[in-house]
Amino acid sequence: MGRYDLALIGFGGVNRALAELISQRGDRLAEELGFALRVVAITDLRAGSLVDTHGIDLAPLLAAEPGELAFAGLPGGSAEPRNEWVIREVPADIVVEATFTNPADGEPALSHARWALAAGKHVCTTNKGPVALACRELKQLAAEHGVGFEFEGSVLSGTPILRTAERMFGGLEITGVQGIMNGTSNYVLGRLEEGVGLRAAIAEAQELGYAEADPTADIEGHDVQLKVMILANEVLGAELCREDVIREGISKITPEDAQDAVSKGLRWKLVGSATRRPDGTVDARVAPVALPGDHPLAGISGPVNAVAFHTDLLGTVTVSGPGAGRIETAYALLSDIIAIHQRHHADDDTAPAHRVPQETSRV
Ligand code: HSE
């Protein structure tokens, strides 16, 4: 059986949840997937860095409270994150990037991805910024080095939107996508319908863990703008930049507006959409829309997300599921690792590792 050695860049909720999955159900996953996963490096802004090329023992790290983790003093540990050194120099097959990243310039995730791909390592990331801003460049870099760049978690966490579009719609044309892609704004709109004011509803969403500490990106549509960019470019083959996606948030909608709409059989939703125009160009926008009750997105309530694919042969196909959450987003990374295996190594019987008579060997 083969094995992938992972470098986890960022050890906040998401990569920690991935480490939990590997620790708790690694054997089961190996049996099902045909490869094992081993973590050989972890870096984190607060905890520092930890390297063990024979495999890090995850159990004691996961037993510690997240805020109390400190790698300095452990064998192979340092108080410094040493991201560039770890990414470039530590022998790992896949760099799993889940740092806190600035969506405006995609950093530091963008540099992390560039360093890893240039070093011939596969990359999977949950960060929207580098995918929205530099996907073409990163895919090109990956191709030049014969490795993969995967990013399912950048749209609806583990709900498979990009892979559904890529793998399930062969032979038909996707003419547009429309989605509810931000749980916070959707939750808030639902509360407005119940008569709760905007500020109180946002505070509830923060309390429930849906909203960012600064919920502006959720409420004013910046978060969805990046997701629409990713969908437009990946699913419709556009080459849009951020300014090409028209953006309006939900902050002007009042409880009265929301309740009035319900009385008319409508529901206000923050809809992100990308639609191919007759001339082949793509119209992309995020804006509040009062959807009729029978629209496939009208019944998507609370923090749930959904994307409707408009197609020529099937009409509209809608995929709904969670759009956030640490386990859900960690699952996106696992699905990316599986995709890397399928694309790059599943038929690789000649890889030296497969000839080594060991229980597991690197693929
Ligand atoms: N804060 C986002 C949401 C989650 O509410 O959906 C990540 O994009």
CSV table of C-alpha atoms in Angstrom, one decimal, residues 3-343:
chain,number,residue,atom,x,y,z
A,3,ARG,CA,1.4,6.4,1.5
A,4,TYR,CA,1.3,10.2,1.2
A,5,ASP,CA,3.4,12.3,3.5
A,6,LEU,CA,1.6,15.6,4.3
A,7,ALA,CA,2.9,19.0,5.4
A,8,LEU,CA,0.1,20.9,7.2
A,9,ILE,CA,0.5,24.7,6.8
A,10,GLY,CA,-1.7,26.4,9.4
A,11,PHE,CA,-2.9,24.4,12.3
A,12,GLY,CA,-6.2,26.3,13.1
A,13,GLY,CA,-9.6,24.6,13.1
A,14,VAL,CA,-9.4,23.1,9.6
A,15,ASN,CA,-6.0,21.4,9.5
A,16,ARG,CA,-6.5,20.3,13.1
A,17,ALA,CA,-9.7,18.7,12.0
A,18,LEU,CA,-7.9,17.0,9.1
A,19,ALA,CA,-5.3,15.7,11.6
A,20,GLU,CA,-8.2,14.4,13.8
A,21,LEU,CA,-9.6,12.5,10.8
A,22,ILE,CA,-6.2,11.0,10.0
A,23,SER,CA,-5.6,10.1,13.6
A,24,GLN,CA,-9.1,8.7,14.3
A,25,ARG,CA,-9.9,6.9,11.1
A,26,GLY,CA,-6.6,6.7,9.2
A,27,ASP,CA,-6.7,2.8,9.1
A,28,ARG,CA,-10.3,2.8,7.8
A,29,LEU,CA,-9.5,5.4,5.2
A,30,ALA,CA,-6.4,3.5,4.1
A,31,GLU,CA,-8.4,0.3,3.7
A,32,GLU,CA,-11.1,2.2,1.7
A,33,LEU,CA,-8.8,4.5,-0.4
A,34,GLY,CA,-5.8,2.2,-0.9
A,35,PHE,CA,-3.3,4.7,0.5
A,36,ALA,CA,-2.2,5.8,4.0
A,37,LEU,CA,-1.7,9.4,5.2
A,38,ARG,CA,1.1,10.5,7.4
A,39,VAL,CA,1.8,14.0,8.7
A,40,VAL,CA,5.5,14.9,8.6
A,41,ALA,CA,5.4,18.7,9.2
A,42,ILE,CA,3.1,21.2,10.8
A,43,THR,CA,3.5,24.9,10.8
A,44,ASP,CA,1.4,27.5,12.6
A,45,LEU,CA,1.6,31.2,13.3
A,46,ARG,CA,1.2,30.8,17.0
A,47,ALA,CA,2.5,27.2,17.7
A,48,GLY,CA,5.6,27.4,15.5
A,49,SER,CA,6.8,24.4,13.4
A,50,LEU,CA,7.2,20.7,14.0
A,51,VAL,CA,9.0,18.3,11.7
A,52,ASP,CA,9.4,14.6,11.9
A,53,THR,CA,10.1,12.8,8.6
A,54,HIS,CA,9.2,9.5,10.2
A,55,GLY,CA,5.7,10.8,11.0
A,56,ILE,CA,4.5,13.1,13.7
A,57,ASP,CA,2.6,11.5,16.6
A,58,LEU,CA,-0.7,13.4,16.3
A,59,ALA,CA,-2.4,12.2,19.5
A,60,PRO,CA,-0.6,14.4,22.0
A,61,LEU,CA,-1.0,17.5,19.8
A,62,LEU,CA,-4.7,16.8,19.4
A,63,ALA,CA,-5.1,16.3,23.2
A,64,ALA,CA,-3.7,19.8,23.9
A,65,GLU,CA,-6.1,22.8,23.8
A,66,PRO,CA,-5.6,24.6,20.5
A,67,GLY,CA,-4.5,27.9,22.1
A,68,GLU,CA,-1.9,26.1,24.3
A,69,LEU,CA,0.0,24.3,21.6
A,70,ALA,CA,3.7,25.2,21.4
A,71,PHE,CA,6.1,23.3,19.2
A,72,ALA,CA,9.3,24.8,20.6
A,73,GLY,CA,11.1,22.3,22.8
A,74,LEU,CA,9.7,19.3,21.1
A,75,PRO,CA,12.1,17.2,19.0
A,76,GLY,CA,12.0,18.8,15.5
A,77,GLY,CA,10.1,21.7,17.0
A,78,SER,CA,10.7,25.4,16.7
A,79,ALA,CA,8.9,28.6,17.9
A,80,GLU,CA,9.1,29.9,14.4
A,81,PRO,CA,6.6,28.8,11.8
A,82,ARG,CA,9.4,28.5,9.2
A,83,ASN,CA,6.8,28.2,6.4
A,84,GLU,CA,9.1,28.7,3.5
A,85,TRP,CA,11.7,26.3,4.7
A,86,VAL,CA,9.2,23.6,5.6
A,87,ILE,CA,7.3,24.0,2.3
A,88,ARG,CA,10.4,24.0,0.1
A,89,GLU,CA,12.8,21.6,2.0
A,90,VAL,CA,10.9,19.1,4.1
A,91,PRO,CA,10.3,16.0,2.0
A,92,ALA,CA,6.5,15.8,1.8
A,93,ASP,CA,4.2,14.7,-1.1
A,94,ILE,CA,1.4,17.1,-0.4
A,95,VAL,CA,1.3,20.6,1.1
A,96,VAL,CA,-2.1,21.1,2.8
A,97,GLU,CA,-2.6,24.9,3.0
A,98,ALA,CA,-5.1,26.2,5.5
A,99,THR,CA,-3.7,29.4,6.9
A,100,PHE,CA,-5.5,32.7,7.8
A,101,THR,CA,-5.2,34.4,4.5
A,102,ASN,CA,-6.0,37.9,3.3
A,103,PRO,CA,-8.5,37.6,0.5
A,104,ALA,CA,-7.4,40.9,-1.0
A,105,ASP,CA,-4.0,39.7,-2.2
A,106,GLY,CA,-4.3,36.0,-1.4
A,107,GLU,CA,-1.3,36.1,1.0
A,108,PRO,CA,0.3,34.2,2.6
A,109,ALA,CA,-1.4,31.3,1.0
A,110,LEU,CA,-0.5,32.4,-2.5
A,111,SER,CA,3.2,32.3,-1.7
A,112,HIS,CA,2.8,29.0,0.1
A,113,ALA,CA,1.2,27.5,-3.0
A,114,ARG,CA,3.9,28.9,-5.3
A,115,TRP,CA,6.7,27.6,-3.1
A,116,ALA,CA,5.2,24.1,-2.9
A,117,LEU,CA,4.4,23.7,-6.5
A,118,ALA,CA,7.8,25.0,-7.6
A,119,ALA,CA,9.3,22.4,-5.3
A,120,GLY,CA,7.3,19.6,-7.1
A,121,LYS,CA,4.8,19.1,-4.3
A,122,HIS,CA,1.1,18.7,-4.7
A,123,VAL,CA,-1.0,21.4,-3.1
A,124,CYS,CA,-4.5,21.4,-1.7
A,125,THR,CA,-6.0,24.5,-0.1
A,126,THR,CA,-9.2,25.8,1.4
A,127,ASN,CA,-8.2,29.5,0.8
A,128,LYS,CA,-10.4,31.4,-1.6
A,129,GLY,CA,-7.9,34.2,-2.2
A,130,PRO,CA,-5.2,32.4,-4.1
A,131,VAL,CA,-7.8,30.4,-6.1
A,132,ALA,CA,-9.8,33.5,-7.0
A,133,LEU,CA,-6.8,35.7,-7.8
A,134,ALA,CA,-4.2,33.3,-9.3
A,135,CYS,CA,-5.8,30.0,-10.2
A,136,ARG,CA,-4.6,30.0,-13.8
A,137,GLU,CA,-1.0,30.8,-12.7
A,138,LEU,CA,-1.0,28.1,-10.0
A,139,LYS,CA,-2.5,25.5,-12.3
A,140,GLN,CA,0.2,26.3,-14.9
A,141,LEU,CA,2.9,26.0,-12.3
A,142,ALA,CA,1.5,22.7,-11.1
A,143,ALA,CA,1.4,21.4,-14.7
A,144,GLU,CA,5.0,22.5,-15.3
A,145,HIS,CA,6.1,20.4,-12.2
A,146,GLY,CA,3.8,17.4,-12.8
A,147,VAL,CA,1.8,17.9,-9.6
A,148,GLY,CA,-1.7,18.8,-8.6
A,149,PHE,CA,-3.4,21.9,-7.4
A,150,GLU,CA,-6.8,21.2,-5.7
A,151,PHE,CA,-9.1,23.6,-4.0
A,152,GLU,CA,-12.6,22.2,-3.5
A,153,GLY,CA,-12.9,23.8,-0.1
A,154,SER,CA,-12.6,27.3,-1.5
A,155,VAL,CA,-16.3,27.3,-2.6
A,156,LEU,CA,-18.7,25.4,-0.3
A,157,SER,CA,-16.3,23.7,2.1
A,158,GLY,CA,-16.7,19.9,1.6
A,159,THR,CA,-19.9,20.1,-0.4
A,160,PRO,CA,-18.6,19.0,-3.8
A,161,ILE,CA,-19.4,21.9,-6.2
A,162,LEU,CA,-16.3,22.1,-8.3
A,163,ARG,CA,-15.9,18.4,-8.7
A,164,THR,CA,-19.6,18.0,-9.5
A,165,ALA,CA,-19.2,20.5,-12.3
A,166,GLU,CA,-16.0,19.0,-13.5
A,167,ARG,CA,-16.8,15.3,-13.3
A,168,MET,CA,-20.6,14.8,-13.5
A,169,PHE,CA,-21.6,17.0,-16.4
A,170,GLY,CA,-19.6,15.5,-19.3
A,171,GLY,CA,-21.3,16.0,-22.7
A,172,LEU,CA,-23.6,18.8,-21.7
A,173,GLU,CA,-23.2,22.6,-21.5
A,174,ILE,CA,-23.4,24.5,-18.2
A,175,THR,CA,-25.0,27.8,-19.2
A,176,GLY,CA,-24.8,29.4,-15.8
A,177,VAL,CA,-24.5,28.9,-12.0
A,178,GLN,CA,-26.5,30.5,-9.2
A,179,GLY,CA,-25.9,30.0,-5.6
A,180,ILE,CA,-26.4,30.8,-2.0
A,181,MET,CA,-22.8,30.6,-0.9
A,182,ASN,CA,-22.7,32.4,2.4
A,183,GLY,CA,-24.3,30.8,5.4
A,184,THR,CA,-24.2,33.9,7.6
A,185,SER,CA,-26.1,36.2,5.2
A,186,ASN,CA,-28.6,33.4,4.6
A,187,TYR,CA,-29.1,32.9,8.3
A,188,VAL,CA,-29.5,36.7,8.8
A,189,LEU,CA,-32.1,37.0,6.0
A,190,GLY,CA,-34.1,34.2,7.6
A,191,ARG,CA,-34.1,36.0,10.9
A,192,LEU,CA,-35.1,39.3,9.2
A,193,GLU,CA,-38.2,37.4,7.9
A,194,GLU,CA,-38.9,36.5,11.5
A,195,GLY,CA,-38.8,40.2,12.5
A,196,VAL,CA,-35.3,40.3,14.1
A,197,GLY,CA,-33.2,43.4,13.2
A,198,LEU,CA,-30.1,43.2,11.2
A,199,ARG,CA,-27.6,43.9,13.9
A,200,ALA,CA,-29.2,41.4,16.3
A,201,ALA,CA,-29.3,38.8,13.6
A,202,ILE,CA,-25.6,39.3,12.8
A,203,ALA,CA,-24.8,39.0,16.5
A,204,GLU,CA,-26.7,35.7,16.6
A,205,ALA,CA,-24.8,34.5,13.6
A,206,GLN,CA,-21.5,35.3,15.3
A,207,GLU,CA,-22.6,33.6,18.5
A,208,LEU,CA,-23.5,30.5,16.4
A,209,GLY,CA,-20.0,30.6,14.8
A,210,TYR,CA,-21.3,31.2,11.2
A,211,ALA,CA,-20.1,34.8,10.8
A,212,GLU,CA,-16.5,36.0,10.7
A,213,ALA,CA,-15.4,38.2,13.7
A,214,ASP,CA,-15.8,41.1,11.2
A,215,PRO,CA,-18.9,40.0,9.4
A,216,THR,CA,-18.6,42.7,6.7
A,217,ALA,CA,-17.3,40.2,4.2
A,218,ASP,CA,-20.4,38.0,4.9
A,219,ILE,CA,-23.0,40.7,4.9
A,220,GLU,CA,-21.7,42.9,2.1
A,221,GLY,CA,-21.0,40.1,-0.4
A,222,HIS,CA,-17.2,40.2,-0.5
A,223,ASP,CA,-17.0,36.5,0.5
A,224,VAL,CA,-19.5,35.5,-2.3
A,225,GLN,CA,-17.8,37.7,-4.8
A,226,LEU,CA,-14.7,35.6,-4.6
A,227,LYS,CA,-16.7,32.4,-4.8
A,228,VAL,CA,-18.5,33.7,-7.9
A,229,MET,CA,-15.2,34.5,-9.4
A,230,ILE,CA,-14.0,30.9,-8.8
A,231,LEU,CA,-17.1,29.4,-10.2
A,232,ALA,CA,-17.2,31.7,-13.3
A,233,ASN,CA,-13.5,30.9,-14.1
A,234,GLU,CA,-13.6,27.2,-13.2
A,235,VAL,CA,-17.0,26.2,-14.4
A,236,LEU,CA,-17.7,28.6,-17.2
A,237,GLY,CA,-14.1,29.1,-18.4
A,238,ALA,CA,-14.2,32.9,-17.9
A,239,GLU,CA,-11.2,35.0,-17.0
A,240,LEU,CA,-12.8,37.4,-14.5
A,241,CYS,CA,-11.0,39.5,-12.0
A,242,ARG,CA,-12.6,40.7,-8.8
A,243,GLU,CA,-13.8,44.0,-10.3
A,244,ASP,CA,-15.7,42.1,-13.0
A,245,VAL,CA,-18.1,40.7,-10.4
A,246,ILE,CA,-20.7,43.2,-9.5
A,247,ARG,CA,-21.3,43.2,-5.7
A,248,GLU,CA,-24.1,44.3,-3.5
A,249,GLY,CA,-24.7,43.0,0.0
A,250,ILE,CA,-27.8,42.6,2.2
A,251,SER,CA,-27.4,45.5,4.6
A,252,LYS,CA,-30.1,47.6,3.1
A,253,ILE,CA,-32.8,44.9,3.6
A,254,THR,CA,-35.1,45.5,6.6
A,255,PRO,CA,-37.2,43.1,8.5
A,256,GLU,CA,-40.2,44.8,6.9
A,257,ASP,CA,-38.8,44.2,3.4
A,258,ALA,CA,-38.2,40.5,4.2
A,259,GLN,CA,-41.7,40.0,5.7
A,260,ASP,CA,-43.4,41.9,2.9
A,261,ALA,CA,-41.7,39.6,0.4
A,262,VAL,CA,-42.8,36.5,2.3
A,263,SER,CA,-46.4,37.7,2.2
A,264,LYS,CA,-46.1,37.8,-1.6
A,265,GLY,CA,-44.6,34.3,-1.8
A,266,LEU,CA,-41.0,35.6,-2.3
A,267,ARG,CA,-37.9,35.2,-0.3
A,268,TRP,CA,-34.9,37.5,-0.3
A,269,LYS,CA,-31.7,35.7,-0.8
A,270,LEU,CA,-28.1,36.8,-1.4
A,271,VAL,CA,-27.5,35.2,-4.8
A,272,GLY,CA,-24.1,34.8,-6.4
A,273,SER,CA,-24.4,34.1,-10.1
A,274,ALA,CA,-22.4,33.7,-13.3
A,275,THR,CA,-24.3,33.4,-16.5
A,276,ARG,CA,-23.0,33.0,-20.1
A,277,ARG,CA,-24.3,35.7,-22.4
A,278,PRO,CA,-25.2,35.0,-26.0
A,279,ASP,CA,-21.9,36.5,-27.1
A,280,GLY,CA,-19.9,34.0,-25.0
A,281,THR,CA,-18.9,36.5,-22.3
A,282,VAL,CA,-19.9,35.9,-18.6
A,283,ASP,CA,-22.1,38.1,-16.5
A,284,ALA,CA,-21.1,37.7,-12.8
A,285,ARG,CA,-22.7,39.3,-9.8
A,286,VAL,CA,-23.7,39.0,-6.2
A,287,ALA,CA,-26.8,40.8,-5.1
A,288,PRO,CA,-29.9,40.3,-3.0
A,289,VAL,CA,-32.7,38.8,-5.1
A,290,ALA,CA,-36.4,38.2,-4.1
A,291,LEU,CA,-36.8,34.6,-5.4
A,292,PRO,CA,-40.2,33.1,-6.1
A,293,GLY,CA,-41.1,30.3,-3.7
A,294,ASP,CA,-40.7,27.6,-6.4
A,295,HIS,CA,-37.1,28.6,-7.3
A,296,PRO,CA,-34.6,25.8,-6.3
A,297,LEU,CA,-32.7,28.2,-4.0
A,298,ALA,CA,-35.8,29.7,-2.3
A,299,GLY,CA,-36.1,26.8,0.2
A,300,ILE,CA,-32.4,26.9,1.3
A,301,SER,CA,-32.6,28.2,4.8
A,302,GLY,CA,-30.3,29.0,7.7
A,303,PRO,CA,-26.6,28.4,7.3
A,304,VAL,CA,-27.1,25.9,4.5
A,305,ASN,CA,-25.5,26.7,1.1
A,306,ALA,CA,-26.5,25.6,-2.4
A,307,VAL,CA,-25.5,26.0,-6.0
A,308,ALA,CA,-27.8,25.5,-8.9
A,309,PHE,CA,-26.2,24.5,-12.2
A,310,HIS,CA,-28.2,25.6,-15.3
A,311,THR,CA,-27.5,23.2,-18.1
A,312,ASP,CA,-28.7,22.6,-21.7
A,313,LEU,CA,-29.6,18.9,-21.3
A,314,LEU,CA,-30.7,18.5,-17.7
A,315,GLY,CA,-32.2,21.9,-17.0
A,316,THR,CA,-31.3,22.9,-13.4
A,317,VAL,CA,-29.4,20.6,-11.1
A,318,THR,CA,-29.0,21.9,-7.5
A,319,VAL,CA,-26.4,20.7,-5.0
A,320,SER,CA,-26.9,21.8,-1.4
A,321,GLY,CA,-24.9,21.2,1.8
A,322,PRO,CA,-22.8,22.9,4.4
A,323,GLY,CA,-20.6,25.8,3.2
A,324,ALA,CA,-18.5,26.1,6.3
A,325,GLY,CA,-17.4,24.3,9.4
A,326,ARG,CA,-14.0,22.8,10.5
A,327,ILE,CA,-14.8,19.1,9.9
A,328,GLU,CA,-16.7,19.9,6.7
A,329,THR,CA,-13.8,22.0,5.4
A,330,ALA,CA,-11.3,19.3,6.4
A,331,TYR,CA,-13.3,16.9,4.4
A,332,ALA,CA,-12.8,19.1,1.4
A,333,LEU,CA,-9.0,18.7,1.9
A,334,LEU,CA,-9.4,14.9,2.2
A,335,SER,CA,-11.4,14.9,-1.1
A,336,ASP,CA,-8.6,17.0,-2.7
A,337,ILE,CA,-6.0,14.4,-1.5
A,338,ILE,CA,-8.2,11.6,-3.0
A,339,ALA,CA,-8.4,13.6,-6.3
A,340,ILE,CA,-4.6,14.0,-6.3
A,341,HIS,CA,-4.2,10.3,-5.9
A,342,GLN,CA,-6.7,9.5,-8.7
A,343,ARG,CA,-5.2,12.0,-11.1
